[in-house]
Amino acid sequence: MDDSLVDYIQSGGLPSDTAEAKVVKRRAVRYCMIQDPLYRRSYTRPYLKCMSEEESRYVLDEVHRGVCGAHIGYRALAHKVLRTLYFWPTFQKDAKLWVKKCDNCQRSARVPRIPPNKLTSITSPWPFVVWDLDIIGPFPGGRTGKVKKFILVTCDYFTKWAEAEPTTSINAKAVEKFL
């Protein structure tokens, strides 16, 4: 936590800068000292113990993968930190970074999927008017330059007639020869 905030709550000392002093006074309303530790006041739950940076890493580790941890997502992790009555100013951002860096969470996370689009059919009024041309490869081959590493495939949309031919390289000359 901020040293100027702790100093103000303990002894009433304010920073020399008036703008900073105003900020400290405004923030101090939400905090209190009970014996030695600093607590953040909360309207909906008991006081939250303020943690240092080192303590916050330990709390995140224990809540995330400790005895009660379940490698939960960052929102649930941040909420669980609050439920265990701990607080530091960047706990939500830290929880997000913690989950991003967790190897087990990254391996078992859901893969985001793009919702499928509606399929639209391409129609052809009669045979051999609309064609599709695809190039497949490269396929593993030998060390010589004459190994056919690619396949040119064409298909007529009306009849579904397909033609395929292997080729050594992909260039305009090879495609022109195929057509």
GROMACS .gro file of N, CA and C in nm:
model
  537
    1MET      N    1   0.084  -0.118   0.000
    1MET     CA    2   0.000   0.000   0.000
    1MET      C    3   0.088   0.125   0.000
    2ASP      N    4   0.027   0.237  -0.025
    2ASP     CA    5   0.097   0.365  -0.034
    2ASP      C    6   0.145   0.409   0.105
    3ASP      N    7   0.273   0.443   0.116
    3ASP     CA    8   0.330   0.485   0.245
    3ASP      C    9   0.268   0.615   0.295
    4SER      N   10   0.236   0.708   0.205
    4SER     CA   11   0.177   0.835   0.248
    4SER      C   12   0.039   0.813   0.309
    5LEU      N   13  -0.035   0.715   0.260
    5LEU     CA   14  -0.167   0.684   0.314
    5LEU      C   15  -0.153   0.627   0.455
    6VAL      N   16  -0.060   0.533   0.474
    6VAL     CA   17  -0.036   0.473   0.605
    6VAL      C   18   0.012   0.580   0.704
    7ASP      N   19   0.102   0.667   0.659
    7ASP     CA   20   0.155   0.774   0.744
    7ASP      C   21   0.043   0.869   0.788
    8TYR      N   22  -0.048   0.901   0.696
    8TYR     CA   23  -0.159   0.991   0.729
    8TYR      C   24  -0.253   0.927   0.831
    9ILE      N   25  -0.282   0.798   0.814
    9ILE     CA   26  -0.375   0.731   0.905
    9ILE      C   27  -0.312   0.715   1.044
   10GLN      N   28  -0.181   0.684   1.049
   10GLN     CA   29  -0.114   0.663   1.178
   10GLN      C   30  -0.089   0.794   1.253
   11SER      N   31  -0.034   0.893   1.183
   11SER     CA   32   0.009   1.013   1.255
   11SER      C   33  -0.054   1.143   1.205
   12GLY      N   34  -0.129   1.138   1.098
   12GLY     CA   35  -0.191   1.259   1.045
   12GLY      C   36  -0.100   1.340   0.956
   13GLY      N   37   0.017   1.287   0.921
   13GLY     CA   38   0.111   1.358   0.836
   13GLY      C   39   0.070   1.352   0.690
   14LEU      N   40   0.070   1.468   0.625
   14LEU     CA   41   0.031   1.477   0.484
   14LEU      C   42   0.152   1.506   0.397
   15PRO      N   43   0.148   1.467   0.270
   15PRO     CA   44   0.255   1.504   0.177
   15PRO      C   45   0.260   1.655   0.158
   16SER      N   46   0.377   1.707   0.116
   16SER     CA   47   0.393   1.851   0.099
   16SER      C   48   0.316   1.904  -0.022
   17ASP      N   49   0.299   1.822  -0.123
   17ASP     CA   50   0.224   1.862  -0.243
   17ASP      C   51   0.075   1.867  -0.209
   18THR      N   52   0.009   1.980  -0.235
   18THR     CA   53  -0.132   1.996  -0.196
   18THR      C   54  -0.225   1.904  -0.275
   19ALA      N   55  -0.196   1.884  -0.404
   19ALA     CA   56  -0.280   1.795  -0.484
   19ALA      C   57  -0.270   1.652  -0.434
   20GLU      N   58  -0.149   1.610  -0.401
   20GLU     CA   59  -0.129   1.474  -0.350
   20GLU      C   60  -0.192   1.460  -0.211
   21ALA      N   61  -0.184   1.565  -0.130
   21ALA     CA   62  -0.244   1.562   0.004
   21ALA      C   63  -0.396   1.548  -0.006
   22LYS      N   64  -0.455   1.615  -0.103
   22LYS     CA   65  -0.600   1.605  -0.123
   22LYS      C   66  -0.640   1.462  -0.160
   23VAL      N   67  -0.559   1.399  -0.247
   23VAL     CA   68  -0.586   1.260  -0.288
   23VAL      C   69  -0.573   1.166  -0.168
   24VAL      N   70  -0.470   1.186  -0.086
   24VAL     CA   71  -0.449   1.101   0.032
   24VAL      C   72  -0.566   1.115   0.129
   25LYS      N   73  -0.612   1.238   0.153
   25LYS     CA   74  -0.726   1.260   0.243
   25LYS      C   75  -0.851   1.189   0.191
   26ARG      N   76  -0.874   1.200   0.060
   26ARG     CA   77  -0.993   1.138   0.000
   26ARG      C   78  -0.986   0.985   0.011
   27ARG      N   79  -0.868   0.928  -0.013
   27ARG     CA   80  -0.852   0.782  -0.007
   27ARG      C   81  -0.853   0.729   0.136
   28ALA      N   82  -0.809   0.809   0.232
   28ALA     CA   83  -0.797   0.764   0.371
   28ALA      C   84  -0.931   0.731   0.433
   29VAL      N   85  -1.038   0.786   0.382
   29VAL     CA   86  -1.171   0.760   0.435
   29VAL      C   87  -1.206   0.611   0.424
   30ARG      N   88  -1.153   0.546   0.321
   30ARG     CA   89  -1.187   0.405   0.297
   30ARG      C   90  -1.097   0.307   0.372
   31TYR      N   91  -1.003   0.357   0.452
   31TYR     CA   92  -0.907   0.270   0.520
   31TYR      C   93  -0.905   0.299   0.670
   32CYS      N   94  -0.861   0.199   0.748
   32CYS     CA   95  -0.842   0.217   0.891
   32CYS      C   96  -0.730   0.126   0.939
   33MET      N   97  -0.668   0.163   1.052
   33MET     CA   98  -0.562   0.082   1.112
   33MET      C   99  -0.618   0.018   1.238
   34ILE      N  100  -0.611  -0.113   1.246
   34ILE     CA  101  -0.650  -0.184   1.367
   34ILE      C  102  -0.524  -0.254   1.415
   35GLN      N  103  -0.474  -0.212   1.529
   35GLN     CA  104  -0.341  -0.251   1.580
   35GLN      C  105  -0.238  -0.213   1.474
   36ASP      N  106  -0.175  -0.307   1.405
   36ASP     CA  107  -0.072  -0.269   1.308
   36ASP      C  108  -0.120  -0.276   1.163
   37PRO      N  109  -0.191  -0.381   1.122
   37PRO     CA  110  -0.223  -0.390   0.978
   37PRO      C  111  -0.325  -0.286   0.934
   38LEU      N  112  -0.316  -0.254   0.806
   38LEU     CA  113  -0.408  -0.161   0.742
   38LEU      C  114  -0.525  -0.240   0.685
   39TYR      N  115  -0.646  -0.190   0.706
   39TYR     CA  116  -0.766  -0.256   0.655
   39TYR      C  117  -0.842  -0.160   0.565
   40ARG      N  118  -0.907  -0.217   0.464
   40ARG     CA  119  -0.994  -0.137   0.378
   40ARG      C  120  -1.138  -0.160   0.424
   41ARG      N  121  -1.209  -0.050   0.441
   41ARG     CA  122  -1.349  -0.060   0.481
   41ARG      C  123  -1.432  -0.103   0.362
   42SER      N  124  -1.538  -0.177   0.391
   42SER     CA  125  -1.627  -0.224   0.285
   42SER      C  126  -1.770  -0.214   0.336
   43TYR      N  127  -1.861  -0.180   0.247
   43TYR     CA  128  -2.001  -0.168   0.287
   43TYR      C  129  -2.070  -0.304   0.294
   44THR      N  130  -2.029  -0.396   0.210
   44THR     CA  131  -2.102  -0.522   0.198
   44THR      C  132  -2.035  -0.639   0.267
   45ARG      N  133  -1.912  -0.623   0.314
   45ARG     CA  134  -1.841  -0.735   0.378
   45ARG      C  135  -1.754  -0.681   0.490
   46PRO      N  136  -1.698  -0.769   0.573
   46PRO     CA  137  -1.610  -0.722   0.680
   46PRO      C  138  -1.488  -0.649   0.624
   47TYR      N  139  -1.409  -0.590   0.712
   47TYR     CA  140  -1.288  -0.520   0.670
   47TYR      C  141  -1.196  -0.614   0.594
   48LEU      N  142  -1.131  -0.560   0.490
   48LEU     CA  143  -1.039  -0.639   0.407
   48LEU      C  144  -0.896  -0.603   0.445
   49LYS      N  145  -0.816  -0.703   0.476
   49LYS     CA  146  -0.677  -0.678   0.515
   49LYS      C  147  -0.596  -0.638   0.392
   50CYS      N  148  -0.525  -0.527   0.399
   50CYS     CA  149  -0.443  -0.480   0.288
   50CYS      C  150  -0.311  -0.555   0.286
   51MET      N  151  -0.270  -0.597   0.167
   51MET     CA  152  -0.152  -0.681   0.152
   51MET      C  153  -0.042  -0.605   0.078
   52SER      N  154   0.083  -0.643   0.108
   52SER     CA  155   0.196  -0.589   0.031
   52SER      C  156   0.207  -0.668  -0.099
   53GLU      N  157   0.298  -0.626  -0.185
   53GLU     CA  158   0.314  -0.694  -0.315
   53GLU      C  159   0.357  -0.839  -0.297
   54GLU      N  160   0.450  -0.863  -0.206
   54GLU     CA  161   0.498  -0.999  -0.182
   54GLU      C  162   0.388  -1.086  -0.123
   55GLU      N  163   0.314  -1.032  -0.026
   55GLU     CA  164   0.204  -1.107   0.035
   55GLU      C  165   0.094  -1.135  -0.067
   56SER      N  166   0.070  -1.040  -0.156
   56SER     CA  167  -0.036  -1.059  -0.255
   56SER      C  168  -0.004  -1.174  -0.351
   57ARG      N  169   0.123  -1.189  -0.387
   57ARG     CA  170   0.161  -1.303  -0.473
   57ARG      C  171   0.137  -1.435  -0.401
   58TYR      N  172   0.168  -1.439  -0.272
   58TYR     CA  173   0.145  -1.561  -0.194
   58TYR      C  174  -0.005  -1.592  -0.186
   59VAL      N  175  -0.086  -1.489  -0.160
   59VAL     CA  176  -0.231  -1.508  -0.151
   59VAL      C  177  -0.287  -1.558  -0.284
   60LEU      N  178  -0.246  -1.497  -0.395
   60LEU     CA  179  -0.293  -1.541  -0.527
   60LEU      C  180  -0.255  -1.687  -0.553
   61ASP      N  181  -0.133  -1.724  -0.518
   61ASP     CA  182  -0.087  -1.860  -0.540
   61ASP      C  183  -0.169  -1.959  -0.458
   62GLU      N  184  -0.192  -1.927  -0.331
   62GLU     CA  185  -0.267  -2.018  -0.244
   62GLU      C  186  -0.413  -2.029  -0.287
   63VAL      N  187  -0.474  -1.917  -0.322
   63VAL     CA  188  -0.615  -1.920  -0.361
   63VAL      C  189  -0.631  -1.990  -0.496
   64HIS      N  190  -0.535  -1.971  -0.586
   64HIS     CA  191  -0.546  -2.026  -0.720
   64HIS      C  192  -0.514  -2.175  -0.726
   65ARG      N  193  -0.403  -2.217  -0.664
   65ARG     CA  194  -0.365  -2.358  -0.677
   65ARG      C  195  -0.334  -2.425  -0.545
   66GLY      N  196  -0.365  -2.360  -0.434
   66GLY     CA  197  -0.336  -2.414  -0.302
   66GLY      C  198  -0.436  -2.522  -0.263
   67VAL      N  199  -0.453  -2.540  -0.132
   67VAL     CA  200  -0.540  -2.646  -0.080
   67VAL      C  201  -0.684  -2.629  -0.129
   68CYS      N  202  -0.734  -2.507  -0.128
   68CYS     CA  203  -0.871  -2.482  -0.172
   68CYS      C  204  -0.877  -2.434  -0.316
   69GLY      N  205  -0.765  -2.427  -0.382
   69GLY     CA  206  -0.760  -2.375  -0.519
   69GLY      C  207  -0.809  -2.477  -0.619
   70ALA      N  208  -0.861  -2.427  -0.729
   70ALA     CA  209  -0.913  -2.516  -0.833
   70ALA      C  210  -0.876  -2.466  -0.972
   71HIS      N  211  -0.770  -2.384  -0.982
   71HIS     CA  212  -0.730  -2.326  -1.110
   71HIS      C  213  -0.850  -2.260  -1.179
   72ILE      N  214  -0.912  -2.169  -1.106
   72ILE     CA  215  -1.032  -2.101  -1.156
   72ILE      C  216  -0.991  -1.985  -1.244
   73GLY      N  217  -1.086  -1.929  -1.316
   73GLY     CA  218  -1.061  -1.815  -1.404
   73GLY      C  219  -1.032  -1.689  -1.325
   74TYR      N  220  -0.991  -1.584  -1.396
   74TYR     CA  221  -0.945  -1.464  -1.327
   74TYR      C  222  -1.056  -1.390  -1.253
   75ARG      N  223  -1.178  -1.389  -1.306
   75ARG     CA  224  -1.287  -1.320  -1.236
   75ARG      C  225  -1.320  -1.392  -1.105
   76ALA      N  226  -1.330  -1.525  -1.113
   76ALA     CA  227  -1.359  -1.603  -0.993
   76ALA      C  228  -1.244  -1.594  -0.894
   77LEU      N  229  -1.120  -1.589  -0.945
   77LEU     CA  230  -1.004  -1.576  -0.857
   77LEU      C  231  -1.008  -1.443  -0.782
   78ALA      N  232  -1.036  -1.334  -0.852
   78ALA     CA  233  -1.044  -1.203  -0.787
   78ALA      C  234  -1.157  -1.200  -0.684
   79HIS      N  235  -1.270  -1.261  -0.717
   79HIS     CA  236  -1.383  -1.264  -0.623
   79HIS      C  237  -1.348  -1.348  -0.500
   80LYS      N  238  -1.277  -1.459  -0.522
   80LYS     CA  239  -1.239  -1.546  -0.411
   80LYS      C  240  -1.137  -1.477  -0.320
   81VAL      N  241  -1.048  -1.395  -0.376
   81VAL     CA  242  -0.954  -1.318  -0.294
   81VAL      C  243  -1.032  -1.224  -0.203
   82LEU      N  244  -1.134  -1.158  -0.256
   82LEU     CA  245  -1.216  -1.070  -0.173
   82LEU      C  246  -1.291  -1.148  -0.066
   83ARG      N  247  -1.341  -1.267  -0.101
   83ARG     CA  248  -1.413  -1.349  -0.003
   83ARG      C  249  -1.322  -1.398   0.109
   84THR      N  250  -1.193  -1.411   0.081
   84THR     CA  251  -1.099  -1.450   0.187
   84THR      C  252  -1.051  -1.328   0.266
   85LEU      N  253  -1.110  -1.212   0.238
   85LEU     CA  254  -1.090  -1.088   0.312
   85LEU      C  255  -0.951  -1.029   0.297
   86TYR      N  256  -0.898  -1.032   0.174
   86TYR     CA  257  -0.771  -0.967   0.143
   86TYR      C  258  -0.794  -0.861   0.037
   87PHE      N  259  -0.708  -0.759   0.037
   87PHE     CA  260  -0.722  -0.651  -0.060
   87PHE      C  261  -0.586  -0.591  -0.090
   88TRP      N  262  -0.566  -0.553  -0.215
   88TRP     CA  263  -0.459  -0.464  -0.259
   88TRP      C  264  -0.511  -0.395  -0.383
   89PRO      N  265  -0.462  -0.277  -0.414
   89PRO     CA  266  -0.526  -0.194  -0.518
   89PRO      C  267  -0.535  -0.259  -0.656
   90THR      N  268  -0.441  -0.345  -0.692
   90THR     CA  269  -0.440  -0.402  -0.827
   90THR      C  270  -0.478  -0.550  -0.827
   91PHE      N  271  -0.563  -0.594  -0.734
   91PHE     CA  272  -0.590  -0.737  -0.723
   91PHE      C  273  -0.659  -0.794  -0.847
   92GLN      N  274  -0.745  -0.718  -0.913
   92GLN     CA  275  -0.812  -0.771  -1.032
   92GLN      C  276  -0.715  -0.787  -1.148
   93LYS      N  277  -0.632  -0.688  -1.170
   93LYS     CA  278  -0.532  -0.696  -1.277
   93LYS      C  279  -0.432  -0.808  -1.248
   94ASP      N  280  -0.391  -0.820  -1.122
   94ASP     CA  281  -0.297  -0.925  -1.083
   94ASP      C  282  -0.357  -1.064  -1.101
   95ALA      N  283  -0.486  -1.078  -1.069
   95ALA     CA  284  -0.552  -1.208  -1.087
   95ALA      C  285  -0.557  -1.246  -1.234
   96LYS      N  286  -0.583  -1.150  -1.320
   96LYS     CA  287  -0.587  -1.177  -1.464
   96LYS      C  288  -0.449  -1.221  -1.514
   97LEU      N  289  -0.345  -1.151  -1.472
   97LEU     CA  290  -0.209  -1.188  -1.513
   97LEU      C  291  -0.168  -1.324  -1.455
   98TRP      N  292  -0.211  -1.353  -1.332
   98TRP     CA  293  -0.177  -1.480  -1.269
   98TRP      C  294  -0.236  -1.598  -1.347
   99VAL      N  295  -0.361  -1.585  -1.387
   99VAL     CA  296  -0.426  -1.692  -1.464
   99VAL      C  297  -0.362  -1.704  -1.602
  100LYS      N  298  -0.325  -1.591  -1.664
  100LYS     CA  299  -0.259  -1.597  -1.795
  100LYS      C  300  -0.125  -1.668  -1.788
  101LYS      N  301  -0.055  -1.656  -1.675
  101LYS     CA  302   0.077  -1.717  -1.662
  101LYS      C  303   0.071  -1.861  -1.611
  102CYS      N  304  -0.045  -1.906  -1.566
  102CYS     CA  305  -0.058  -2.042  -1.512
  102CYS      C  306  -0.059  -2.143  -1.627
  103ASP      N  307   0.037  -2.232  -1.627
  103ASP     CA  308   0.051  -2.330  -1.735
  103ASP      C  309  -0.069  -2.425  -1.740
  104ASN      N  310  -0.114  -2.475  -1.624
  104ASN     CA  311  -0.228  -2.568  -1.622
  104ASN      C  312  -0.355  -2.502  -1.674
  105CYS      N  313  -0.375  -2.376  -1.639
  105CYS     CA  314  -0.496  -2.306  -1.686
  105CYS      C  315  -0.493  -2.287  -1.837
  106GLN      N  316  -0.376  -2.256  -1.892
  106GLN     CA  317  -0.365  -2.235  -2.036
  106GLN      C  318  -0.385  -2.366  -2.112
  107ARG      N  319  -0.339  -2.476  -2.056
  107ARG     CA  320  -0.353  -2.605  -2.125
  107ARG      C  321  -0.497  -2.656  -2.125
  108SER      N  322  -0.572  -2.626  -2.018
  108SER     CA  323  -0.707  -2.680  -2.009
  108SER      C  324  -0.816  -2.577  -2.038
  109ALA      N  325  -0.779  -2.458  -2.081
  109ALA     CA  326  -0.878  -2.354  -2.109
  109ALA      C  327  -0.956  -2.388  -2.236
  110ARG      N  328  -1.077  -2.338  -2.242
  110ARG     CA  329  -1.158  -2.356  -2.362
  110ARG      C  330  -1.098  -2.275  -2.475
  111VAL      N  331  -1.102  -2.331  -2.594
  111VAL     CA  332  -1.052  -2.260  -2.711
  111VAL      C  333  -1.166  -2.173  -2.764
  112PRO      N  334  -1.144  -2.042  -2.777
  112PRO     CA  335  -1.252  -1.958  -2.829
  112PRO      C  336  -1.286  -1.995  -2.973
  113ARG      N  337  -1.411  -2.006  -3.001
  113ARG     CA  338  -1.454  -2.044  -3.134
  113ARG      C  339  -1.537  -1.932  -3.195
  114ILE      N  340  -1.517  -1.911  -3.323
  114ILE     CA  341  -1.596  -1.813  -3.396
  114ILE      C  342  -1.730  -1.879  -3.429
  115PRO      N  343  -1.840  -1.810  -3.405
  115PRO     CA  344  -1.969  -1.872  -3.436
  115PRO      C  345  -1.979  -1.899  -3.586
  116PRO      N  346  -2.040  -2.011  -3.623
  116PRO     CA  347  -2.046  -2.047  -3.765
  116PRO      C  348  -2.132  -1.948  -3.844
  117ASN      N  349  -2.089  -1.923  -3.966
  117ASN     CA  350  -2.166  -1.837  -4.055
  117ASN      C  351  -2.266  -1.921  -4.133
  118LYS      N  352  -2.368  -1.856  -4.182
  118LYS     CA  353  -2.465  -1.924  -4.265
  118LYS      C  354  -2.398  -1.963  -4.397
  119LEU      N  355  -2.420  -2.085  -4.440
  119LEU     CA  356  -2.362  -2.129  -4.566
  119LEU      C  357  -2.441  -2.073  -4.683
  120THR      N  358  -2.370  -2.028  -4.783
  120THR     CA  359  -2.435  -1.982  -4.905
  120THR      C  360  -2.387  -2.069  -5.019
  121SER      N  361  -2.479  -2.117  -5.098
  121SER     CA  362  -2.440  -2.204  -5.208
  121SER      C  363  -2.407  -2.122  -5.332
  122ILE      N  364  -2.309  -2.173  -5.405
  122ILE     CA  365  -2.271  -2.111  -5.531
  122ILE      C  366  -2.331  -2.198  -5.641
  123THR      N  367  -2.417  -2.140  -5.719
  123THR     CA  368  -2.485  -2.219  -5.822
  123THR      C  369  -2.426  -2.189  -5.959
  124SER      N  370  -2.438  -2.287  -6.044
  124SER     CA  371  -2.393  -2.273  -6.182
  124SER      C  372  -2.512  -2.304  -6.273
  125PRO      N  373  -2.538  -2.221  -6.373
  125PRO     CA  374  -2.656  -2.244  -6.457
  125PRO      C  375  -2.645  -2.368  -6.546
  126TRP      N  376  -2.524  -2.403  -6.592
  126TRP     CA  377  -2.503  -2.522  -6.675
  126TRP      C  378  -2.360  -2.571  -6.656
  127PRO      N  379  -2.329  -2.690  -6.704
  127PRO     CA  380  -2.197  -2.749  -6.680
  127PRO      C  381  -2.082  -2.667  -6.739
  128PHE      N  382  -1.969  -2.672  -6.673
  128PHE     CA  383  -1.841  -2.615  -6.714
  128PHE      C  384  -1.842  -2.462  -6.726
  129VAL      N  385  -1.929  -2.393  -6.650
  129VAL     CA  386  -1.931  -2.248  -6.650
  129VAL      C  387  -1.854  -2.194  -6.528
  130VAL      N  388  -1.877  -2.250  -6.411
  130VAL     CA  389  -1.811  -2.206  -6.288
  130VAL      C  390  -1.722  -2.319  -6.238
  131TRP      N  391  -1.592  -2.286  -6.220
  131TRP     CA  392  -1.493  -2.384  -6.176
  131TRP      C  393  -1.429  -2.338  -6.045
  132ASP      N  394  -1.379  -2.435  -5.972
  132ASP     CA  395  -1.303  -2.407  -5.850
  132ASP      C  396  -1.163  -2.461  -5.871
  133LEU      N  397  -1.061  -2.386  -5.830
  133LEU     CA  398  -0.922  -2.430  -5.844
  133LEU      C  399  -0.856  -2.422  -5.707
  134ASP      N  400  -0.798  -2.533  -5.662
  134ASP     CA  401  -0.729  -2.538  -5.534
  134ASP      C  402  -0.589  -2.592  -5.554
  135ILE      N  403  -0.499  -2.550  -5.467
  135ILE     CA  404  -0.362  -2.601  -5.466
  135ILE      C  405  -0.339  -2.665  -5.330
  136ILE      N  406  -0.301  -2.791  -5.330
  136ILE     CA  407  -0.278  -2.864  -5.206
  136ILE      C  408  -0.129  -2.891  -5.192
  137GLY      N  409  -0.075  -2.872  -5.075
  137GLY     CA  410   0.066  -2.902  -5.052
  137GLY      C  411   0.129  -2.796  -4.966
  138PRO      N  412   0.257  -2.798  -4.948
  138PRO     CA  413   0.355  -2.893  -5.001
  138PRO      C  414   0.355  -3.024  -4.923
  139PHE      N  415   0.375  -3.130  -4.995
  139PHE     CA  416   0.387  -3.262  -4.936
  139PHE      C  417   0.535  -3.295  -4.918
  140PRO      N  418   0.570  -3.376  -4.819
  140PRO     CA  419   0.711  -3.411  -4.802
  140PRO      C  420   0.759  -3.491  -4.922
  141GLY      N  421   0.879  -3.463  -4.965
  141GLY     CA  422   0.933  -3.533  -5.082
  141GLY      C  423   1.081  -3.558  -5.067
  142GLY      N  424   1.141  -3.607  -5.171
  142GLY     CA  425   1.284  -3.635  -5.170
  142GLY      C  426   1.366  -3.509  -5.185
  143ARG      N  427   1.496  -3.527  -5.201
  143ARG     CA  428   1.589  -3.413  -5.209
  143ARG      C  429   1.602  -3.359  -5.351
  144THR      N  430   1.556  -3.429  -5.449
  144THR     CA  431   1.570  -3.383  -5.587
  144THR      C  432   1.462  -3.281  -5.619
  145GLY      N  433   1.486  -3.200  -5.720
  145GLY     CA  434   1.392  -3.096  -5.758
  145GLY      C  435   1.276  -3.147  -5.841
  146LYS      N  436   1.280  -3.273  -5.884
  146LYS     CA  437   1.175  -3.326  -5.971
  146LYS      C  438   1.065  -3.398  -5.894
  147VAL      N  439   1.066  -3.391  -5.762
  147VAL     CA  440   0.963  -3.455  -5.682
  147VAL      C  441   0.838  -3.368  -5.686
  148LYS      N  442   0.725  -3.431  -5.708
  148LYS     CA  443   0.598  -3.358  -5.717
  148LYS      C  444   0.548  -3.332  -5.575
  149LYS      N  445   0.558  -3.206  -5.533
  149LYS     CA  446   0.524  -3.169  -5.396
  149LYS      C  447   0.385  -3.108  -5.381
  150PHE      N  448   0.322  -3.069  -5.489
  150PHE     CA  449   0.193  -3.002  -5.485
  150PHE      C  450   0.094  -3.075  -5.574
  151ILE      N  451  -0.035  -3.055  -5.546
  151ILE     CA  452  -0.141  -3.110  -5.630
  151ILE      C  453  -0.235  -2.996  -5.667
  152LEU      N  454  -0.259  -2.981  -5.797
  152LEU     CA  455  -0.358  -2.885  -5.847
  152LEU      C  456  -0.489  -2.959  -5.863
  153VAL      N  457  -0.596  -2.904  -5.807
  153VAL     CA  458  -0.727  -2.969  -5.812
  153VAL      C  459  -0.827  -2.868  -5.865
  154THR      N  460  -0.908  -2.910  -5.960
  154THR     CA  461  -1.016  -2.825  -6.010
  154THR      C  462  -1.146  -2.905  -6.007
  155CYS      N  463  -1.256  -2.832  -5.988
  155CYS     CA  464  -1.386  -2.899  -5.977
  155CYS      C  465  -1.492  -2.810  -6.043
  156ASP      N  466  -1.578  -2.872  -6.123
  156ASP     CA  467  -1.690  -2.802  -6.185
  156ASP      C  468  -1.804  -2.795  -6.084
  157TYR      N  469  -1.861  -2.676  -6.063
  157TYR     CA  470  -1.966  -2.659  -5.963
  157TYR      C  471  -2.097  -2.728  -6.003
  158PHE      N  472  -2.126  -2.738  -6.130
  158PHE     CA  473  -2.253  -2.796  -6.173
  158PHE      C  474  -2.250  -2.948  -6.165
  159THR      N  475  -2.150  -3.011  -6.227
  159THR     CA  476  -2.145  -3.158  -6.235
  159THR      C  477  -2.065  -3.221  -6.121
  160LYS      N  478  -1.991  -3.141  -6.046
  160LYS     CA  479  -1.901  -3.188  -5.940
  160LYS      C  480  -1.788  -3.274  -5.995
  161TRP      N  481  -1.755  -3.255  -6.122
  161TRP     CA  482  -1.645  -3.326  -6.188
  161TRP      C  483  -1.514  -3.270  -6.135
  162ALA      N  484  -1.424  -3.358  -6.089
  162ALA     CA  485  -1.297  -3.313  -6.032
  162ALA      C  486  -1.181  -3.366  -6.114
  163GLU      N  487  -1.079  -3.285  -6.128
  163GLU     CA  488  -0.954  -3.323  -6.194
  163GLU      C  489  -0.840  -3.285  -6.101
  164ALA      N  490  -0.737  -3.369  -6.094
  164ALA     CA  491  -0.621  -3.341  -6.009
  164ALA      C  492  -0.494  -3.379  -6.083
  165GLU      N  493  -0.388  -3.303  -6.058
  165GLU     CA  494  -0.260  -3.332  -6.123
  165GLU      C  495  -0.146  -3.289  -6.030
  166PRO      N  496  -0.047  -3.378  -6.007
  166PRO     CA  497   0.067  -3.339  -5.925
  166PRO      C  498   0.162  -3.249  -6.003
  167THR      N  499   0.230  -3.160  -5.932
  167THR     CA  500   0.324  -3.069  -5.996
  167THR      C  501   0.443  -3.044  -5.902
  168THR      N  502   0.556  -3.005  -5.960
  168THR     CA  503   0.676  -2.984  -5.879
  168THR      C  504   0.678  -2.847  -5.813
  169SER      N  505   0.618  -2.747  -5.875
  169SER     CA  506   0.620  -2.613  -5.818
  169SER      C  507   0.489  -2.543  -5.846
  170ILE      N  508   0.466  -2.438  -5.772
  170ILE     CA  509   0.345  -2.358  -5.790
  170ILE      C  510   0.386  -2.227  -5.856
  171ASN      N  511   0.351  -2.214  -5.981
  171ASN     CA  512   0.373  -2.089  -6.054
  171ASN      C  513   0.269  -2.079  -6.164
  172ALA      N  514   0.263  -1.966  -6.229
  172ALA     CA  515   0.161  -1.942  -6.332
  172ALA      C  516   0.174  -2.040  -6.447
  173LYS      N  517   0.296  -2.076  -6.482
  173LYS     CA  518   0.319  -2.167  -6.593
  173LYS      C  519   0.260  -2.306  -6.563
  174ALA      N  520   0.279  -2.356  -6.440
  174ALA     CA  521   0.226  -2.487  -6.402
  174ALA      C  522   0.074  -2.487  -6.401
  175VAL      N  523   0.014  -2.378  -6.351
  175VAL     CA  524  -0.132  -2.369  -6.346
  175VAL      C  525  -0.188  -2.356  -6.487
  176GLU      N  526  -0.124  -2.277  -6.572
  176GLU     CA  527  -0.169  -2.261  -6.711
  176GLU      C  528  -0.162  -2.394  -6.785
  177LYS      N  529  -0.056  -2.470  -6.764
  177LYS     CA  530  -0.041  -2.601  -6.828
  177LYS      C  531  -0.151  -2.696  -6.783
  178PHE      N  532  -0.187  -2.688  -6.654
  178PHE     CA  533  -0.291  -2.775  -6.599
  178PHE      C  534  -0.427  -2.741  -6.659
  179LEU      N  535  -0.456  -2.613  -6.674
  179LEU     CA  536  -0.587  -2.573  -6.726
  179LEU      C  537  -0.594  -2.598  -6.875
   0.00000   0.00000   0.00000
